[in-house]
Amino acid sequence: MAFLRSNSNASSGMGVAEDCKEIFLQLQRKKTHRYVIFKIDEKQKQVVVEKTGNATESYDDFVASLPENDCRYAIYDFDFVTVENCQKSKIFFIAWSPSVSRIRAKMLYATSKDRFRRELDGVHYELQATDLTELDLRNSERTSSLISVISSTYELQCRHYLQYSFHREKII
């Protein structure tokens, strides 16, 4: 009797295609993509890459690439400049589930999300959106809360670094 190792999730039956991880690493480490859109291929029973966005593409290009009536997962590399004038980047995982999409698709994406999200090591923030207004960066409430989360996280990281540096200098 032979046992085969399966990349599928027991609860949803969905695996993760190997190129999903490779393309995510290209976005994360080499900055070759601005975004990656993933879809569930029901025939293959796995999450696959549907589209990648060039590093020069904008957030509006990314939003325009999402289907209006079907669910998707996406990764977006968000660049920003801190108060200290440092260029930073944070990676967002986005679960796109439009309210007009099929109920079966919503259920399938919801049950597969955690397994897929765990495969992408290095994601900083996770968003769930059901319509385009929830993805609109011009929405001041959403943008300000996003920026405050990113800023507070960055500020906390700086404090930890400064405390570590100060403690290290005292020891040496």
Tab-separated table of N, CA and C in Angstrom:
chain	number	residue	atom	x	y	z
A	1	MET	N	0.848	-1.173	0.000
A	1	MET	CA	0.000	0.000	0.000
A	1	MET	C	0.893	1.235	0.000
A	2	ALA	N	0.605	2.157	-0.880
A	2	ALA	CA	1.390	3.388	-0.969
A	2	ALA	C	0.553	4.565	-0.504
A	3	PHE	N	1.183	5.458	0.212
A	3	PHE	CA	0.516	6.667	0.661
A	3	PHE	C	1.064	7.837	-0.126
A	4	LEU	N	0.160	8.653	-0.614
A	4	LEU	CA	0.563	9.845	-1.356
A	4	LEU	C	0.342	11.061	-0.485
A	5	ARG	N	1.267	11.978	-0.529
A	5	ARG	CA	1.139	13.223	0.224
A	5	ARG	C	0.259	14.163	-0.579
A	6	SER	N	-0.759	14.677	0.054
A	6	SER	CA	-1.693	15.580	-0.622
A	6	SER	C	-1.500	16.990	-0.117
A	7	ASN	N	-1.589	17.956	-1.027
A	7	ASN	CA	-1.521	19.360	-0.646
A	7	ASN	C	-2.905	19.934	-0.410
A	8	SER	N	-3.905	19.089	-0.247
A	8	SER	CA	-5.255	19.610	-0.099
A	8	SER	C	-5.606	19.830	1.359
A	9	ASN	N	-6.580	20.686	1.546
A	9	ASN	CA	-7.100	21.026	2.853
A	9	ASN	C	-8.228	20.060	3.166
A	10	ALA	N	-8.223	19.458	4.326
A	10	ALA	CA	-9.233	18.463	4.666
A	10	ALA	C	-10.632	19.065	4.692
A	11	SER	N	-10.796	20.285	5.149
A	11	SER	CA	-12.135	20.856	5.269
A	11	SER	C	-12.703	21.296	3.929
A	12	SER	N	-11.896	21.796	3.022
A	12	SER	CA	-12.439	22.273	1.751
A	12	SER	C	-11.969	21.439	0.570
A	13	GLY	N	-10.955	20.610	0.757
A	13	GLY	CA	-10.454	19.802	-0.334
A	13	GLY	C	-9.571	20.560	-1.300
A	14	MET	N	-9.209	21.799	-0.996
A	14	MET	CA	-8.410	22.619	-1.899
A	14	MET	C	-6.941	22.589	-1.512
A	15	GLY	N	-6.107	22.334	-2.501
A	15	GLY	CA	-4.672	22.405	-2.313
A	15	GLY	C	-4.172	23.755	-2.805
A	16	VAL	N	-2.859	23.907	-2.796
A	16	VAL	CA	-2.233	25.151	-3.253
A	16	VAL	C	-1.189	24.782	-4.294
A	17	ALA	N	-1.337	25.324	-5.501
A	17	ALA	CA	-0.369	25.064	-6.565
A	17	ALA	C	0.994	25.612	-6.159
A	18	GLU	N	2.047	24.892	-6.540
A	18	GLU	CA	3.412	25.276	-6.158
A	18	GLU	C	3.789	26.657	-6.689
A	19	ASP	N	3.310	27.025	-7.876
A	19	ASP	CA	3.686	28.328	-8.422
A	19	ASP	C	3.093	29.487	-7.627
A	20	CYS	N	2.050	29.241	-6.837
A	20	CYS	CA	1.488	30.297	-5.975
A	20	CYS	C	2.553	30.785	-4.993
A	21	LYS	N	3.232	29.848	-4.367
A	21	LYS	CA	4.268	30.198	-3.388
A	21	LYS	C	5.457	30.870	-4.070
A	22	GLU	N	5.838	30.346	-5.224
A	22	GLU	CA	6.981	30.916	-5.950
A	22	GLU	C	6.722	32.361	-6.379
A	23	ILE	N	5.547	32.617	-6.907
A	23	ILE	CA	5.214	33.979	-7.358
A	23	ILE	C	5.066	34.915	-6.168
A	24	PHE	N	4.517	34.401	-5.058
A	24	PHE	CA	4.447	35.217	-3.846
A	24	PHE	C	5.853	35.613	-3.388
A	25	LEU	N	6.791	34.679	-3.413
A	25	LEU	CA	8.166	34.984	-3.012
A	25	LEU	C	8.815	35.998	-3.954
A	26	GLN	N	8.473	35.945	-5.236
A	26	GLN	CA	8.976	36.946	-6.189
A	26	GLN	C	8.451	38.336	-5.817
A	27	LEU	N	7.177	38.416	-5.455
A	27	LEU	CA	6.598	39.697	-5.032
A	27	LEU	C	7.263	40.177	-3.742
A	28	GLN	N	7.411	39.277	-2.802
A	28	GLN	CA	7.931	39.626	-1.479
A	28	GLN	C	9.413	40.001	-1.490
A	29	ARG	N	10.222	39.209	-2.142
A	29	ARG	CA	11.670	39.395	-2.055
A	29	ARG	C	12.276	40.166	-3.215
A	30	LYS	N	11.813	39.903	-4.416
A	30	LYS	CA	12.414	40.529	-5.598
A	30	LYS	C	11.644	41.742	-6.097
A	31	LYS	N	10.432	41.927	-5.561
A	31	LYS	CA	9.576	43.066	-5.945
A	31	LYS	C	9.301	43.084	-7.452
A	32	THR	N	9.139	41.898	-8.051
A	32	THR	CA	8.877	41.825	-9.494
A	32	THR	C	7.404	42.031	-9.827
A	33	HIS	N	6.535	41.930	-8.818
A	33	HIS	CA	5.098	42.116	-9.031
A	33	HIS	C	4.568	43.126	-8.019
A	34	ARG	N	3.542	43.872	-8.421
A	34	ARG	CA	2.846	44.767	-7.483
A	34	ARG	C	1.727	43.992	-6.785
A	35	TYR	N	1.089	43.100	-7.543
A	35	TYR	CA	0.004	42.304	-6.972
A	35	TYR	C	-0.083	40.947	-7.659
A	36	VAL	N	-0.756	40.025	-6.974
A	36	VAL	CA	-1.032	38.706	-7.528
A	36	VAL	C	-2.485	38.381	-7.189
A	37	ILE	N	-3.225	37.912	-8.196
A	37	ILE	CA	-4.607	37.494	-7.982
A	37	ILE	C	-4.666	35.981	-8.148
A	38	PHE	N	-5.297	35.337	-7.168
A	38	PHE	CA	-5.406	33.883	-7.148
A	38	PHE	C	-6.867	33.479	-7.283
A	39	LYS	N	-7.107	32.332	-7.902
A	39	LYS	CA	-8.467	31.801	-7.967
A	39	LYS	C	-8.434	30.322	-7.627
A	40	ILE	N	-9.590	29.806	-7.262
A	40	ILE	CA	-9.706	28.378	-6.991
A	40	ILE	C	-10.127	27.691	-8.283
A	41	ASP	N	-9.308	26.741	-8.713
A	41	ASP	CA	-9.631	25.933	-9.875
A	41	ASP	C	-10.330	24.687	-9.350
A	42	GLU	N	-11.635	24.630	-9.542
A	42	GLU	CA	-12.419	23.530	-8.977
A	42	GLU	C	-12.094	22.185	-9.623
A	43	LYS	N	-11.686	22.180	-10.881
A	43	LYS	CA	-11.340	20.915	-11.546
A	43	LYS	C	-10.054	20.328	-10.973
A	44	GLN	N	-9.052	21.207	-10.745
A	44	GLN	CA	-7.779	20.751	-10.188
A	44	GLN	C	-7.826	20.650	-8.667
A	45	LYS	N	-8.878	21.215	-8.063
A	45	LYS	CA	-9.042	21.253	-6.608
A	45	LYS	C	-7.847	21.920	-5.925
A	46	GLN	N	-7.460	23.084	-6.472
A	46	GLN	CA	-6.371	23.838	-5.858
A	46	GLN	C	-6.454	25.320	-6.207
A	47	VAL	N	-5.765	26.111	-5.399
A	47	VAL	CA	-5.658	27.547	-5.645
A	47	VAL	C	-4.534	27.744	-6.655
A	48	VAL	N	-4.806	28.539	-7.694
A	48	VAL	CA	-3.826	28.786	-8.747
A	48	VAL	C	-3.692	30.284	-8.984
A	49	VAL	N	-2.599	30.675	-9.619
A	49	VAL	CA	-2.384	32.080	-9.964
A	49	VAL	C	-3.228	32.406	-11.186
A	50	GLU	N	-4.021	33.458	-11.073
A	50	GLU	CA	-4.828	33.905	-12.210
A	50	GLU	C	-4.138	35.043	-12.953
A	51	LYS	N	-3.561	35.991	-12.208
A	51	LYS	CA	-2.950	37.153	-12.840
A	51	LYS	C	-1.896	37.757	-11.918
A	52	THR	N	-0.843	38.289	-12.529
A	52	THR	CA	0.160	39.049	-11.778
A	52	THR	C	0.210	40.450	-12.355
A	53	GLY	N	0.427	41.417	-11.488
A	53	GLY	CA	0.536	42.803	-11.912
A	53	GLY	C	1.986	43.238	-11.889
A	54	ASN	N	2.399	43.900	-12.934
A	54	ASN	CA	3.753	44.438	-13.038
A	54	ASN	C	4.093	45.316	-11.835
A	55	ALA	N	5.343	45.440	-11.515
A	55	ALA	CA	5.760	46.278	-10.391
A	55	ALA	C	5.401	47.750	-10.598
A	56	THR	N	5.196	48.149	-11.839
A	56	THR	CA	4.869	49.552	-12.134
A	56	THR	C	3.372	49.831	-12.134
A	57	GLU	N	2.547	48.789	-11.985
A	57	GLU	CA	1.099	48.994	-12.008
A	57	GLU	C	0.617	49.651	-10.724
A	58	SER	N	-0.517	50.325	-10.821
A	58	SER	CA	-1.064	51.080	-9.695
A	58	SER	C	-2.108	50.263	-8.933
A	59	TYR	N	-2.536	50.835	-7.827
A	59	TYR	CA	-3.596	50.222	-7.036
A	59	TYR	C	-4.899	50.173	-7.836
A	60	ASP	N	-5.157	51.200	-8.622
A	60	ASP	CA	-6.357	51.222	-9.464
A	60	ASP	C	-6.321	50.094	-10.497
A	61	ASP	N	-5.145	49.796	-11.040
A	61	ASP	CA	-4.999	48.668	-11.966
A	61	ASP	C	-5.350	47.355	-11.258
A	62	PHE	N	-4.887	47.234	-10.029
A	62	PHE	CA	-5.177	46.041	-9.235
A	62	PHE	C	-6.678	45.883	-9.019
A	63	VAL	N	-7.340	46.940	-8.560
A	63	VAL	CA	-8.776	46.875	-8.285
A	63	VAL	C	-9.554	46.558	-9.561
A	64	ALA	N	-9.131	47.128	-10.687
A	64	ALA	CA	-9.799	46.864	-11.966
A	64	ALA	C	-9.635	45.413	-12.410
A	65	SER	N	-8.615	44.731	-11.918
A	65	SER	CA	-8.360	43.338	-12.291
A	65	SER	C	-9.230	42.342	-11.532
A	66	LEU	N	-9.854	42.787	-10.455
A	66	LEU	CA	-10.715	41.884	-9.691
A	66	LEU	C	-12.056	41.720	-10.405
A	67	PRO	N	-12.574	40.498	-10.478
A	67	PRO	CA	-13.866	40.293	-11.140
A	67	PRO	C	-15.005	40.905	-10.319
A	68	GLU	N	-15.990	41.431	-11.006
A	68	GLU	CA	-17.116	42.083	-10.326
A	68	GLU	C	-18.051	41.095	-9.647
A	69	ASN	N	-18.118	39.850	-10.164
A	69	ASN	CA	-19.124	38.924	-9.657
A	69	ASN	C	-18.572	37.553	-9.265
A	70	ASP	N	-17.286	37.475	-8.941
A	70	ASP	CA	-16.715	36.207	-8.506
A	70	ASP	C	-15.660	36.453	-7.431
A	71	CYS	N	-15.465	35.476	-6.587
A	71	CYS	CA	-14.524	35.596	-5.465
A	71	CYS	C	-13.093	35.373	-5.944
A	72	ARG	N	-12.157	35.970	-5.222
A	72	ARG	CA	-10.729	35.783	-5.474
A	72	ARG	C	-9.962	36.041	-4.179
A	73	TYR	N	-8.726	35.551	-4.169
A	73	TYR	CA	-7.749	35.947	-3.165
A	73	TYR	C	-6.759	36.840	-3.887
A	74	ALA	N	-6.154	37.766	-3.158
A	74	ALA	CA	-5.164	38.630	-3.785
A	74	ALA	C	-4.108	39.024	-2.763
A	75	ILE	N	-2.931	39.338	-3.289
A	75	ILE	CA	-1.830	39.875	-2.500
A	75	ILE	C	-1.471	41.205	-3.144
A	76	TYR	N	-1.329	42.239	-2.322
A	76	TYR	CA	-0.950	43.550	-2.845
A	76	TYR	C	0.224	44.084	-2.035
A	77	ASP	N	1.262	44.529	-2.726
A	77	ASP	CA	2.450	45.102	-2.086
A	77	ASP	C	2.264	46.616	-2.023
A	78	PHE	N	1.963	47.117	-0.831
A	78	PHE	CA	1.627	48.518	-0.609
A	78	PHE	C	2.875	49.306	-0.200
A	79	ASP	N	3.314	50.221	-1.052
A	79	ASP	CA	4.474	51.075	-0.752
A	79	ASP	C	4.006	52.381	-0.123
A	80	PHE	N	4.767	52.880	0.842
A	80	PHE	CA	4.449	54.163	1.466
A	80	PHE	C	5.728	54.768	2.038
A	81	VAL	N	5.642	56.035	2.387
A	81	VAL	CA	6.768	56.753	2.976
A	81	VAL	C	6.392	57.107	4.406
A	82	THR	N	7.262	56.804	5.356
A	82	THR	CA	6.981	57.073	6.765
A	82	THR	C	7.195	58.543	7.084
A	83	VAL	N	6.821	58.903	8.295
A	83	VAL	CA	7.017	60.279	8.769
A	83	VAL	C	8.498	60.644	8.744
A	84	GLU	N	9.360	59.646	8.969
A	84	GLU	CA	10.809	59.857	8.959
A	84	GLU	C	11.376	59.858	7.550
A	85	ASN	N	10.494	59.836	6.530
A	85	ASN	CA	10.861	59.865	5.120
A	85	ASN	C	11.594	58.597	4.670
A	86	CYS	N	11.184	57.466	5.244
A	86	CYS	CA	11.738	56.171	4.846
A	86	CYS	C	10.745	55.459	3.942
A	87	GLN	N	11.239	54.898	2.856
A	87	GLN	CA	10.391	54.114	1.951
A	87	GLN	C	10.125	52.758	2.593
A	88	LYS	N	8.863	52.395	2.742
A	88	LYS	CA	8.471	51.122	3.354
A	88	LYS	C	7.493	50.390	2.451
A	89	SER	N	7.319	49.113	2.740
A	89	SER	CA	6.409	48.286	1.975
A	89	SER	C	5.740	47.297	2.921
A	90	LYS	N	4.437	47.118	2.779
A	90	LYS	CA	3.690	46.138	3.558
A	90	LYS	C	2.859	45.307	2.596
A	91	ILE	N	2.770	44.017	2.875
A	91	ILE	CA	2.043	43.106	2.004
A	91	ILE	C	0.673	42.809	2.615
A	92	PHE	N	-0.355	43.010	1.797
A	92	PHE	CA	-1.734	42.788	2.207
A	92	PHE	C	-2.295	41.537	1.538
A	93	PHE	N	-2.981	40.733	2.315
A	93	PHE	CA	-3.764	39.615	1.786
A	93	PHE	C	-5.205	40.089	1.726
A	94	ILE	N	-5.829	39.943	0.569
A	94	ILE	CA	-7.194	40.430	0.391
A	94	ILE	C	-8.087	39.261	-0.011
A	95	ALA	N	-9.137	39.061	0.761
A	95	ALA	CA	-10.153	38.067	0.429
A	95	ALA	C	-11.296	38.825	-0.231
A	96	TRP	N	-11.426	38.694	-1.531
A	96	TRP	CA	-12.424	39.412	-2.319
A	96	TRP	C	-13.629	38.490	-2.504
A	97	SER	N	-14.759	38.888	-1.952
A	97	SER	CA	-15.980	38.078	-2.022
A	97	SER	C	-17.164	39.005	-2.274
A	98	PRO	N	-17.387	39.386	-3.533
A	98	PRO	CA	-18.474	40.321	-3.842
A	98	PRO	C	-19.839	39.775	-3.409
A	99	SER	N	-20.682	40.651	-2.959
A	99	SER	CA	-21.999	40.220	-2.488
A	99	SER	C	-22.836	39.587	-3.600
A	100	VAL	N	-22.523	39.879	-4.859
A	100	VAL	CA	-23.285	39.323	-5.982
A	100	VAL	C	-22.730	37.985	-6.473
A	101	SER	N	-21.664	37.486	-5.881
A	101	SER	CA	-21.088	36.210	-6.331
A	101	SER	C	-21.948	35.036	-5.845
A	102	ARG	N	-21.757	33.881	-6.475
A	102	ARG	CA	-22.518	32.680	-6.128
A	102	ARG	C	-22.242	32.268	-4.677
A	103	ILE	N	-23.240	31.768	-4.023
A	103	ILE	CA	-23.100	31.333	-2.627
A	103	ILE	C	-22.090	30.198	-2.531
A	104	ARG	N	-22.105	29.285	-3.491
A	104	ARG	CA	-21.140	28.173	-3.480
A	104	ARG	C	-19.707	28.700	-3.531
A	105	ALA	N	-19.464	29.707	-4.362
A	105	ALA	CA	-18.119	30.289	-4.469
A	105	ALA	C	-17.727	30.954	-3.152
A	106	LYS	N	-18.651	31.680	-2.549
A	106	LYS	CA	-18.350	32.333	-1.264
A	106	LYS	C	-17.974	31.309	-0.203
A	107	MET	N	-18.722	30.221	-0.155
A	107	MET	CA	-18.439	29.170	0.829
A	107	MET	C	-17.099	28.503	0.553
A	108	LEU	N	-16.824	28.219	-0.701
A	108	LEU	CA	-15.578	27.563	-1.074
A	108	LEU	C	-14.365	28.433	-0.723
A	109	TYR	N	-14.438	29.719	-1.043
A	109	TYR	CA	-13.340	30.625	-0.732
A	109	TYR	C	-13.201	30.837	0.775
A	110	ALA	N	-14.320	30.908	1.481
A	110	ALA	CA	-14.263	31.101	2.939
A	110	ALA	C	-13.630	29.909	3.643
A	111	THR	N	-13.958	28.689	3.209
A	111	THR	CA	-13.415	27.502	3.881
A	111	THR	C	-11.967	27.227	3.503
A	112	SER	N	-11.504	27.758	2.375
A	112	SER	CA	-10.123	27.518	1.930
A	112	SER	C	-9.166	28.634	2.343
A	113	LYS	N	-9.699	29.750	2.788
A	113	LYS	CA	-8.883	30.950	3.030
A	113	LYS	C	-7.766	30.737	4.052
A	114	ASP	N	-8.087	30.209	5.208
A	114	ASP	CA	-7.071	30.073	6.265
A	114	ASP	C	-5.912	29.179	5.832
A	115	ARG	N	-6.236	28.076	5.186
A	115	ARG	CA	-5.181	27.166	4.711
A	115	ARG	C	-4.282	27.865	3.704
A	116	PHE	N	-4.889	28.569	2.756
A	116	PHE	CA	-4.114	29.263	1.737
A	116	PHE	C	-3.300	30.393	2.353
A	117	ARG	N	-3.901	31.151	3.236
A	117	ARG	CA	-3.222	32.291	3.889
A	117	ARG	C	-1.980	31.822	4.647
A	118	ARG	N	-2.053	30.665	5.285
A	118	ARG	CA	-0.896	30.129	6.025
A	118	ARG	C	0.266	29.764	5.104
A	119	GLU	N	-0.012	29.478	3.856
A	119	GLU	CA	1.038	29.147	2.888
A	119	GLU	C	1.875	30.367	2.507
A	120	LEU	N	1.321	31.561	2.716
A	120	LEU	CA	1.983	32.799	2.302
A	120	LEU	C	2.626	33.459	3.515
A	121	ASP	N	3.787	33.006	3.864
A	121	ASP	CA	4.496	33.515	5.032
A	121	ASP	C	5.103	34.880	4.725
A	122	GLY	N	4.728	35.883	5.497
A	122	GLY	CA	5.260	37.229	5.284
A	122	GLY	C	4.201	38.263	4.975
A	123	VAL	N	2.933	37.861	5.035
A	123	VAL	CA	1.842	38.816	4.844
A	123	VAL	C	1.696	39.622	6.137
A	124	HIS	N	1.585	40.934	5.990
A	124	HIS	CA	1.493	41.801	7.164
A	124	HIS	C	0.060	42.048	7.628
A	125	TYR	N	-0.861	42.234	6.683
A	125	TYR	CA	-2.236	42.577	7.022
A	125	TYR	C	-3.203	41.797	6.147
A	126	GLU	N	-4.403	41.604	6.668
A	126	GLU	CA	-5.436	40.890	5.931
A	126	GLU	C	-6.688	41.752	5.857
A	127	LEU	N	-7.260	41.829	4.660
A	127	LEU	CA	-8.502	42.573	4.438
A	127	LEU	C	-9.533	41.653	3.828
A	128	GLN	N	-10.798	41.901	4.162
A	128	GLN	CA	-11.899	41.225	3.504
A	128	GLN	C	-12.773	42.293	2.890
A	129	ALA	N	-13.152	42.096	1.637
A	129	ALA	CA	-13.969	43.090	0.946
A	129	ALA	C	-15.081	42.415	0.175
A	130	THR	N	-16.263	43.046	0.202
A	130	THR	CA	-17.412	42.519	-0.519
A	130	THR	C	-17.867	43.441	-1.645
A	131	ASP	N	-17.356	44.676	-1.657
A	131	ASP	CA	-17.640	45.567	-2.781
A	131	ASP	C	-16.479	46.541	-2.965
A	132	LEU	N	-16.498	47.239	-4.085
A	132	LEU	CA	-15.365	48.103	-4.453
A	132	LEU	C	-15.161	49.261	-3.482
A	133	THR	N	-16.209	49.714	-2.815
A	133	THR	CA	-16.040	50.829	-1.871
A	133	THR	C	-15.156	50.428	-0.695
A	134	GLU	N	-15.144	49.146	-0.366
A	134	GLU	CA	-14.284	48.677	0.728
A	134	GLU	C	-12.821	48.600	0.321
A	135	LEU	N	-12.559	48.670	-0.973
A	135	LEU	CA	-11.182	48.661	-1.474
A	135	LEU	C	-10.714	50.044	-1.910
A	136	ASP	N	-11.583	51.022	-1.871
A	136	ASP	CA	-11.276	52.355	-2.373
A	136	ASP	C	-10.351	53.098	-1.403
A	137	LEU	N	-9.134	53.398	-1.852
A	137	LEU	CA	-8.194	54.139	-1.002
A	137	LEU	C	-8.595	55.595	-0.847
A	138	ARG	N	-9.489	56.058	-1.712
A	138	ARG	CA	-9.973	57.435	-1.567
A	138	ARG	C	-11.002	57.532	-0.457
A	139	ASN	N	-11.466	56.382	0.036
A	139	ASN	CA	-12.377	56.343	1.171
A	139	ASN	C	-11.557	56.747	2.397
A	140	SER	N	-11.745	57.967	2.852
A	140	SER	CA	-10.864	58.535	3.883
A	140	SER	C	-10.887	57.739	5.176
A	141	GLU	N	-12.040	57.211	5.559
A	141	GLU	CA	-12.119	56.446	6.801
A	141	GLU	C	-11.279	55.172	6.708
A	142	ARG	N	-11.418	54.454	5.615
A	142	ARG	CA	-10.672	53.203	5.412
A	142	ARG	C	-9.176	53.475	5.307
A	143	THR	N	-8.815	54.491	4.521
A	143	THR	CA	-7.409	54.820	4.324
A	143	THR	C	-6.762	55.288	5.615
A	144	SER	N	-7.435	56.150	6.357
A	144	SER	CA	-6.829	56.649	7.594
A	144	SER	C	-6.655	55.528	8.611
A	145	SER	N	-7.609	54.592	8.680
A	145	SER	CA	-7.435	53.477	9.616
A	145	SER	C	-6.308	52.560	9.155
A	146	LEU	N	-6.187	52.359	7.854
A	146	LEU	CA	-5.091	51.557	7.306
A	146	LEU	C	-3.744	52.192	7.638
A	147	ILE	N	-3.635	53.474	7.370
A	147	ILE	CA	-2.379	54.183	7.612
A	147	ILE	C	-2.055	54.215	9.096
A	148	SER	N	-3.064	54.382	9.943
A	148	SER	CA	-2.787	54.413	11.379
A	148	SER	C	-2.305	53.052	11.868
A	149	VAL	N	-2.873	51.970	11.328
A	149	VAL	CA	-2.409	50.624	11.708
A	149	VAL	C	-0.965	50.432	11.263
A	150	ILE	N	-0.673	50.804	10.024
A	150	ILE	CA	0.688	50.648	9.507
A	150	ILE	C	1.662	51.525	10.293
A	151	SER	N	1.282	52.773	10.544
A	151	SER	CA	2.160	53.696	11.271
A	151	SER	C	2.419	53.219	12.688
A	152	SER	N	1.372	52.768	13.376
A	152	SER	CA	1.579	52.319	14.749
A	152	SER	C	2.445	51.069	14.790
A	153	THR	N	2.280	50.182	13.828
A	153	THR	CA	3.119	48.986	13.762
A	153	THR	C	4.566	49.371	13.505
A	154	TYR	N	4.776	50.292	12.569
A	154	TYR	CA	6.133	50.734	12.267
A	154	TYR	C	6.751	51.436	13.476
A	155	GLU	N	5.961	52.266	14.148
A	155	GLU	CA	6.455	52.972	15.327
A	155	GLU	C	6.852	51.984	16.414
A	156	LEU	N	6.044	50.951	16.604
A	156	LEU	CA	6.340	49.918	17.594
A	156	LEU	C	7.625	49.180	17.238
A	157	GLN	N	7.806	48.866	15.954
A	157	GLN	CA	9.027	48.203	15.513
A	157	GLN	C	10.243	49.084	15.785
A	158	CYS	N	10.122	50.391	15.531
A	158	CYS	CA	11.230	51.315	15.791
A	158	CYS	C	11.564	51.362	17.275
A	159	ARG	N	10.536	51.395	18.123
A	159	ARG	CA	10.774	51.420	19.572
A	159	ARG	C	11.523	50.173	20.022
A	160	HIS	N	11.075	49.009	19.532
A	160	HIS	CA	11.742	47.760	19.896
A	160	HIS	C	13.199	47.773	19.426
A	161	TYR	N	13.435	48.267	18.223
A	161	TYR	CA	14.789	48.332	17.698
A	161	TYR	C	15.655	49.263	18.553
A	162	LEU	N	15.107	50.428	18.903
A	162	LEU	CA	15.863	51.381	19.727
A	162	LEU	C	16.145	50.801	21.107
A	163	GLN	N	15.160	50.114	21.712
A	163	GLN	CA	15.382	49.504	23.017
A	163	GLN	C	16.457	48.428	22.928
A	164	TYR	N	16.406	47.621	21.860
A	164	TYR	CA	17.402	46.577	21.660
A	164	TYR	C	18.785	47.197	21.482
A	165	SER	N	18.881	48.240	20.652
A	165	SER	CA	20.178	48.896	20.405
A	165	SER	C	20.729	49.497	21.696
A	166	PHE	N	19.867	50.163	22.471
A	166	PHE	CA	20.300	50.786	23.710
A	166	PHE	C	20.786	49.719	24.692
A	167	HIS	N	20.010	48.633	24.820
A	167	HIS	CA	20.372	47.539	25.718
A	167	HIS	C	21.681	46.882	25.282
A	168	ARG	N	21.855	46.725	23.985
A	168	ARG	CA	23.072	46.118	23.448
A	168	ARG	C	24.293	46.983	23.744
A	169	GLU	N	24.146	48.309	23.595
A	169	GLU	CA	25.262	49.219	23.855
A	169	GLU	C	25.641	49.194	25.339
A	170	LYS	N	24.656	49.053	26.225
A	170	LYS	CA	24.948	48.994	27.657
A	170	LYS	C	25.746	47.748	28.003
A	171	ILE	N	25.449	46.647	27.329
A	171	ILE	CA	26.158	45.387	27.594
A	171	ILE	C	27.591	45.466	27.091
A	172	ILE	N	27.771	46.047	25.919
A	172	ILE	CA	29.111	46.122	25.309
A	172	ILE	C	29.871	47.198	25.975
